[in-house]
mmCIF file of C-alpha atoms in Angstrom:
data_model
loop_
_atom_site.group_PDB
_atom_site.id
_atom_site.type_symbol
_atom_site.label_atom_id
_atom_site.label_comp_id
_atom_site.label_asym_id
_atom_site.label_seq_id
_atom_site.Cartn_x
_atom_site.Cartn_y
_atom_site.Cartn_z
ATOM 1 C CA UNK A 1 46.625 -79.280 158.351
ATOM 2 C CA UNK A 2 49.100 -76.521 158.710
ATOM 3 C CA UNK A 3 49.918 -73.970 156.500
ATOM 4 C CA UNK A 4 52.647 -76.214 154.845
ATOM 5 C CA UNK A 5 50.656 -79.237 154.116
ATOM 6 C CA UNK A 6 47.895 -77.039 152.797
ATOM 7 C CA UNK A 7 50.265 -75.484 150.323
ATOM 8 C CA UNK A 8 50.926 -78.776 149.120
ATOM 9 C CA UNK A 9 47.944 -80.051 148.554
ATOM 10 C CA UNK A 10 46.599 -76.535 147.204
ATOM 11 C CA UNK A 11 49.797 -77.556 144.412
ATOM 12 C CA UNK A 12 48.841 -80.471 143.725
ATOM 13 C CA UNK A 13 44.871 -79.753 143.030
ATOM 14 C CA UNK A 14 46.458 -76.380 140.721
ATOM 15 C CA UNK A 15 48.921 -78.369 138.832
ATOM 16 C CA UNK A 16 46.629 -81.693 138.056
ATOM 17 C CA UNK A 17 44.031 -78.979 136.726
ATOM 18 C CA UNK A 18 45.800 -76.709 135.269
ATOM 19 C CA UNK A 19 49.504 -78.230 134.319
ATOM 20 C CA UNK A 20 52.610 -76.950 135.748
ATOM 21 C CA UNK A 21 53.020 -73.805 133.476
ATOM 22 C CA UNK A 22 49.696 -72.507 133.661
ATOM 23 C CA UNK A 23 50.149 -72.934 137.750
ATOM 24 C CA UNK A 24 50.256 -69.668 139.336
ATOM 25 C CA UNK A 25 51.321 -69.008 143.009
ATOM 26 C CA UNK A 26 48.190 -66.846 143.249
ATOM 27 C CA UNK A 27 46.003 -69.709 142.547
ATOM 28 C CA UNK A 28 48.399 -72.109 144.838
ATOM 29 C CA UNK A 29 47.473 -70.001 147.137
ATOM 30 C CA UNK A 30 44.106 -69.592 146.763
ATOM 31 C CA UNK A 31 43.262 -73.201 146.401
ATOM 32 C CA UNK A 32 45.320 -73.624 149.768
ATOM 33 C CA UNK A 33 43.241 -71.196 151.558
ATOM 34 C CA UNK A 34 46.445 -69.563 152.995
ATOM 35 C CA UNK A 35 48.090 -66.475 151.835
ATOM 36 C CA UNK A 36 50.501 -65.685 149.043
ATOM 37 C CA UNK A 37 53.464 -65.130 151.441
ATOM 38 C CA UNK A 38 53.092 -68.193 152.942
ATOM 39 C CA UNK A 39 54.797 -70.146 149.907
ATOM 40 C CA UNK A 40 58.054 -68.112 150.303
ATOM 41 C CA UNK A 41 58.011 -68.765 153.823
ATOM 42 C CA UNK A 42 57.617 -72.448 154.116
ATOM 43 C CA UNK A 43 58.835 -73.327 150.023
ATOM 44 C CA UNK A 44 61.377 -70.304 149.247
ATOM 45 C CA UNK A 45 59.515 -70.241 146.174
ATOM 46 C CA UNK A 46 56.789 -71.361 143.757
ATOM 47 C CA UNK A 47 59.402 -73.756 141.969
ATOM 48 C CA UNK A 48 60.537 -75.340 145.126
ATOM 49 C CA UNK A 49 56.800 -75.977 146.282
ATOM 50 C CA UNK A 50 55.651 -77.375 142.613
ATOM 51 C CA UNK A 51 58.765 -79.705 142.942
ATOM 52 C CA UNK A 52 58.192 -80.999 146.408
ATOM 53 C CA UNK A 53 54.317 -81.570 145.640
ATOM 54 C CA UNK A 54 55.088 -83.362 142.600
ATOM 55 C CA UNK A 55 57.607 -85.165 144.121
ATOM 56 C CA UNK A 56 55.398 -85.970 147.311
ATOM 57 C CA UNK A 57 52.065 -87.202 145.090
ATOM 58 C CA UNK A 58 53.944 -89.301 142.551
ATOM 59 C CA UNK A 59 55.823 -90.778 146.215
ATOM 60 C CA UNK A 60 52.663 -91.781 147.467
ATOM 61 C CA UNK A 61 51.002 -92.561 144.836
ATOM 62 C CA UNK A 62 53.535 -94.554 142.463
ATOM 63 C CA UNK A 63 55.794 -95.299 145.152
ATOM 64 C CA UNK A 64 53.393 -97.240 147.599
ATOM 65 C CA UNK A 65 51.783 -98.895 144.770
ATOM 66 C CA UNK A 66 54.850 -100.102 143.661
ATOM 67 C CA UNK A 67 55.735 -101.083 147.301
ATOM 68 C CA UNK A 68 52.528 -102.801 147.552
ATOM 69 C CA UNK A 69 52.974 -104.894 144.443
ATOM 70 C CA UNK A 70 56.462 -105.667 145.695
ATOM 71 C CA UNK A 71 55.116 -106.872 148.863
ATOM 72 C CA UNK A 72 52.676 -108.944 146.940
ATOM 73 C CA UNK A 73 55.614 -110.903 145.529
ATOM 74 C CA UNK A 74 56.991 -112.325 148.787
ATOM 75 C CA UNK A 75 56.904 -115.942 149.013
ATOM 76 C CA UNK A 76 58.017 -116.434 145.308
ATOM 77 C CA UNK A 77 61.521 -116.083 143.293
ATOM 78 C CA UNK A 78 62.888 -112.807 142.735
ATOM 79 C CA UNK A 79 62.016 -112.798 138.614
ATOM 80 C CA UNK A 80 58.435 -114.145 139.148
ATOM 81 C CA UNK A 81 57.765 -111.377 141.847
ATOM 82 C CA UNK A 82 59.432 -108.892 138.693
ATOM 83 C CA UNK A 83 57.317 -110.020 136.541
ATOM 84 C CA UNK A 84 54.036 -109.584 139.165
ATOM 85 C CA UNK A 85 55.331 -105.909 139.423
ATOM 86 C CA UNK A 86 55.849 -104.915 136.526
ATOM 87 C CA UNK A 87 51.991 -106.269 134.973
ATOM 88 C CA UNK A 88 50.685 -104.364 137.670
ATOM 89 C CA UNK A 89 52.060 -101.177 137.127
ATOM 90 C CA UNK A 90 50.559 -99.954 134.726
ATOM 91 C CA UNK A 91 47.305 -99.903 136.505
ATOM 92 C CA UNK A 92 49.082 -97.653 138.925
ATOM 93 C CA UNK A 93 50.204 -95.551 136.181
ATOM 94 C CA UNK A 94 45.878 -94.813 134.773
ATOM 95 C CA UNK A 95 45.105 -94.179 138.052
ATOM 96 C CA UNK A 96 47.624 -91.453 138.201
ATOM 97 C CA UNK A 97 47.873 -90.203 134.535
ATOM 98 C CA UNK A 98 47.605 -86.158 135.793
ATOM 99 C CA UNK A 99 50.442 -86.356 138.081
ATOM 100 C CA UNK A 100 52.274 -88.299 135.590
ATOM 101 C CA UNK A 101 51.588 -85.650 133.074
ATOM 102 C CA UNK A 102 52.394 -82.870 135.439
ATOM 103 C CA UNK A 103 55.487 -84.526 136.687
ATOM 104 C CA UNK A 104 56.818 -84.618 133.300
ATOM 105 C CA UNK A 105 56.655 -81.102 132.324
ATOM 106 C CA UNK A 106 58.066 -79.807 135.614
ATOM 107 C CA UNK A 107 61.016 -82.441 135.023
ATOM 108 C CA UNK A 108 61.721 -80.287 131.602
ATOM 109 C CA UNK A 109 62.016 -76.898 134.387
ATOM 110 C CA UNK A 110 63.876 -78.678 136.662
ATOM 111 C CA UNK A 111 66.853 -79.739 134.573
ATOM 112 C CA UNK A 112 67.102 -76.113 133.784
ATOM 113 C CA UNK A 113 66.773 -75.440 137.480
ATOM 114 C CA UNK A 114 70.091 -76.576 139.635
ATOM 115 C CA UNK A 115 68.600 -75.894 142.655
ATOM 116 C CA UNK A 116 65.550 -78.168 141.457
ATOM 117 C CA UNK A 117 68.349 -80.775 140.709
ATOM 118 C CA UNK A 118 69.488 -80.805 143.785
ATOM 119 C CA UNK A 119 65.813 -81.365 145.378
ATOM 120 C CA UNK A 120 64.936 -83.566 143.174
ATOM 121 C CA UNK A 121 68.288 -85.546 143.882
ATOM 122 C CA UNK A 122 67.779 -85.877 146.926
ATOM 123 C CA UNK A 123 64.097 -87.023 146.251
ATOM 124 C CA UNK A 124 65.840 -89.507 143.750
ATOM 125 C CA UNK A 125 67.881 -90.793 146.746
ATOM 126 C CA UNK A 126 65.452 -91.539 148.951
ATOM 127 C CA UNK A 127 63.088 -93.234 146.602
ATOM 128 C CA UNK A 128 66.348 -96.010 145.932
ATOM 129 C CA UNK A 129 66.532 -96.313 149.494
ATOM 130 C CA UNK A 130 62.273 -96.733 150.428
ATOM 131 C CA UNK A 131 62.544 -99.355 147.455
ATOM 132 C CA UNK A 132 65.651 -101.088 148.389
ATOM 133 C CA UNK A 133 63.698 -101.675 151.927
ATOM 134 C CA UNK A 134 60.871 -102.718 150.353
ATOM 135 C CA UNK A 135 62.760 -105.343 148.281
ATOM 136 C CA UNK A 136 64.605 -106.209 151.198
ATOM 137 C CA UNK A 137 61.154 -107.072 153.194
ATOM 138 C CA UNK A 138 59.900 -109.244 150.316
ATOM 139 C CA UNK A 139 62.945 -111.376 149.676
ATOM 140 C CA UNK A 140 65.203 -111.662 152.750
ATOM 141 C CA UNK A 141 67.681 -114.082 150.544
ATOM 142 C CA UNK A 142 68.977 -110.437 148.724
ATOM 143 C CA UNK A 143 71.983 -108.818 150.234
ATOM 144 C CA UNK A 144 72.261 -104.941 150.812
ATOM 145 C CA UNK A 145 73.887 -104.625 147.194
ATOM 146 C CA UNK A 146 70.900 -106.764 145.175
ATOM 147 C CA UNK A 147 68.456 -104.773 146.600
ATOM 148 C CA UNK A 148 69.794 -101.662 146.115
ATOM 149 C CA UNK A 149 70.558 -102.639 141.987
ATOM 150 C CA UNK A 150 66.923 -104.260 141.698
ATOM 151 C CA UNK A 151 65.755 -100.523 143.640
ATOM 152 C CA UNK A 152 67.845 -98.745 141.166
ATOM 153 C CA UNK A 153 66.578 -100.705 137.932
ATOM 154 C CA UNK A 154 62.964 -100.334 139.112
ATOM 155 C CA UNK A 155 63.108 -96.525 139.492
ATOM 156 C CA UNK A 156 64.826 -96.507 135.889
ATOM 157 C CA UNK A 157 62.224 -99.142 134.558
ATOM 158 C CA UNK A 158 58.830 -96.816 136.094
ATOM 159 C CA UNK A 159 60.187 -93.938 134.720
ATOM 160 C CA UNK A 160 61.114 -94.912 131.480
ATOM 161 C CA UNK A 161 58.156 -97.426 130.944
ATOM 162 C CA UNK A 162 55.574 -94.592 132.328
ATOM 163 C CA UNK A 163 56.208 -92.033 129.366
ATOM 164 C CA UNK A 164 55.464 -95.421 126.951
ATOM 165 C CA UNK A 165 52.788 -96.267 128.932
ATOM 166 C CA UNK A 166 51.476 -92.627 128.905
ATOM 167 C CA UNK A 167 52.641 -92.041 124.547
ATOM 168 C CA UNK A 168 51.155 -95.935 124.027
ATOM 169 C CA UNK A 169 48.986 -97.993 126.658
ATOM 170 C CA UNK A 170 48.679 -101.099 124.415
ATOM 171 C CA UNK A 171 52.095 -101.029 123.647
ATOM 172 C CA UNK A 172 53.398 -101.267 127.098
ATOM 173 C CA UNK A 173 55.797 -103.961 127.807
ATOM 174 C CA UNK A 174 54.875 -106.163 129.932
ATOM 175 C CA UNK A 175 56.342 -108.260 133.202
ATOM 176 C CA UNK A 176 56.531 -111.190 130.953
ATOM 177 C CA UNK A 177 58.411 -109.517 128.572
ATOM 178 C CA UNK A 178 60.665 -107.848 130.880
ATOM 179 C CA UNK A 179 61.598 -110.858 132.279
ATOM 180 C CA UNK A 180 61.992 -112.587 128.717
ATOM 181 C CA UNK A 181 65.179 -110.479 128.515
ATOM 182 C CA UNK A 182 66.440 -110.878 131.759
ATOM 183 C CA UNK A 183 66.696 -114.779 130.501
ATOM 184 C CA UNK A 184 67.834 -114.281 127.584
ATOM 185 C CA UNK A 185 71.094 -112.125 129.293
ATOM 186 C CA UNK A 186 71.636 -113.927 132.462
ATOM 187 C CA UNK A 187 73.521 -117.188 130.479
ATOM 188 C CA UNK A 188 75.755 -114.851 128.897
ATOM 189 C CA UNK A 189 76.244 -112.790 131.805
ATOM 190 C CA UNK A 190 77.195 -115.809 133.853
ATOM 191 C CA UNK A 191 79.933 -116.877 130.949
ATOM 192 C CA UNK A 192 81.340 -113.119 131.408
ATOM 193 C CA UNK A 193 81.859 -113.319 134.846
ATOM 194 C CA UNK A 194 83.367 -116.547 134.801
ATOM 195 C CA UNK A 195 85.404 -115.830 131.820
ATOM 196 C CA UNK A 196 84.545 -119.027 130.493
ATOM 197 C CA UNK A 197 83.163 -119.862 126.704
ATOM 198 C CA UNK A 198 79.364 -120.902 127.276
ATOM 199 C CA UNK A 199 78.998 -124.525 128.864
ATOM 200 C CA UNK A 200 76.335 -126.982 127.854
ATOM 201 C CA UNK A 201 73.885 -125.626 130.751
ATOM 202 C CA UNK A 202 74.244 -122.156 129.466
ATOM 203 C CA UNK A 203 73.401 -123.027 125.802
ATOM 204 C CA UNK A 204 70.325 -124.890 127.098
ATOM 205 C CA UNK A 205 69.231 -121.834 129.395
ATOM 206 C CA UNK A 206 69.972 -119.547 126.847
ATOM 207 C CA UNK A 207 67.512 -121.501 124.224
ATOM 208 C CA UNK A 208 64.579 -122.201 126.810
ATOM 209 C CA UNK A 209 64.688 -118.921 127.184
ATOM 210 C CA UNK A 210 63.829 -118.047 124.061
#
């Protein structure tokens, strides 16, 4: 590896050990095997290089199991492949608790950070696009728009459900219950668009949904 992708991986190792705030550029450094002006060189800083490791691990990690279990899903309807992902992720989620941990507490620097904002932006993008693909790959029958909502409600959904996952493992909600409330609002968000009162077929969704 080069001097970049050591740095990064020397991050990583420092801030799953240690946590972001006890992460010091000289042990980045160290644990790299590269030397200490080598951060500002290829990073600009230690900030920039926490950010981008973070940002890099929880990609890899999270993201391509979540690809993965999106991928697993092709062949059945949209909502039954949502509900495959989302009992799966947590399983993703123990097998990264660190980086979880660590991604959290840099998130708390970074909105105090505006040039973190912007990198992590920017990371934020991309991850709605490498989903959006990935939904697109499973279930051909979604336009560009559909996949690009269902990639922006998963990266809400992982986020969101990770710190609950991370505060309460047992208490995790579940594909099946994810999806219980996707039933219970599609019948009334059909009426809306329609701008209809509920028809007969609606009512009956609506109550086997319950």
């Amino acid at each position: 590896m080069g001097n970049r992708e050591d740095l990064l991986a020397g991050a990583r190792k420092v801030i799953v050990e240690q946590g972001v705030a006890k992460a010091t550029a000289r042990d980045i450094a160290a644990a790299a095997g590269v030397s200490l002006a080598a951060i500002g060189y290829h990073f600009g800083s230690k900030e920039q290089l926490i950010t981008e490791a973070l940002i890099d691990a929880l990609g890899t990690a999270i993201g391509d199991g979540m690809g993965d279990l999106i991928s697993a899903g092709a062949g059945e309807s949209p909502l039954d492949a949502f509900v495959r992902l989302w009992n799966g992720m947590p399983e993703i989620f123990a097998a990264n608790r660190e980086a979880l941990l660590a991604s959290l507490e840099n998130t708390l620097r970074i909105v105090r950070n505006p040039a973190g904002q912007q990198q992590m932006q920017a990371a934020v993008d991309g991850a709605f696009e490498g989903i959006a693909e990935d939904y697109t790959a499973a279930h051909p029958q979604l336009d560009d728009e559909q996949a690009r909502a269902l990639s922006e409600l998963s990266f809400a959904l992982v986020q969101g459900i990770a710190i609950i996952w991370l505060l309460n493992p047992e208490g995790t909600p579940t594909g099946d219950r994810l999806a219980s409330a996707i039933r219970a609002l599609a019948p009334a968000a059909r009426v809306e668009v329609a701008g209809a009162a509920p028809s007969a077929d609606d009512l009956t969704d609506a109550g086997s949904s319950a």
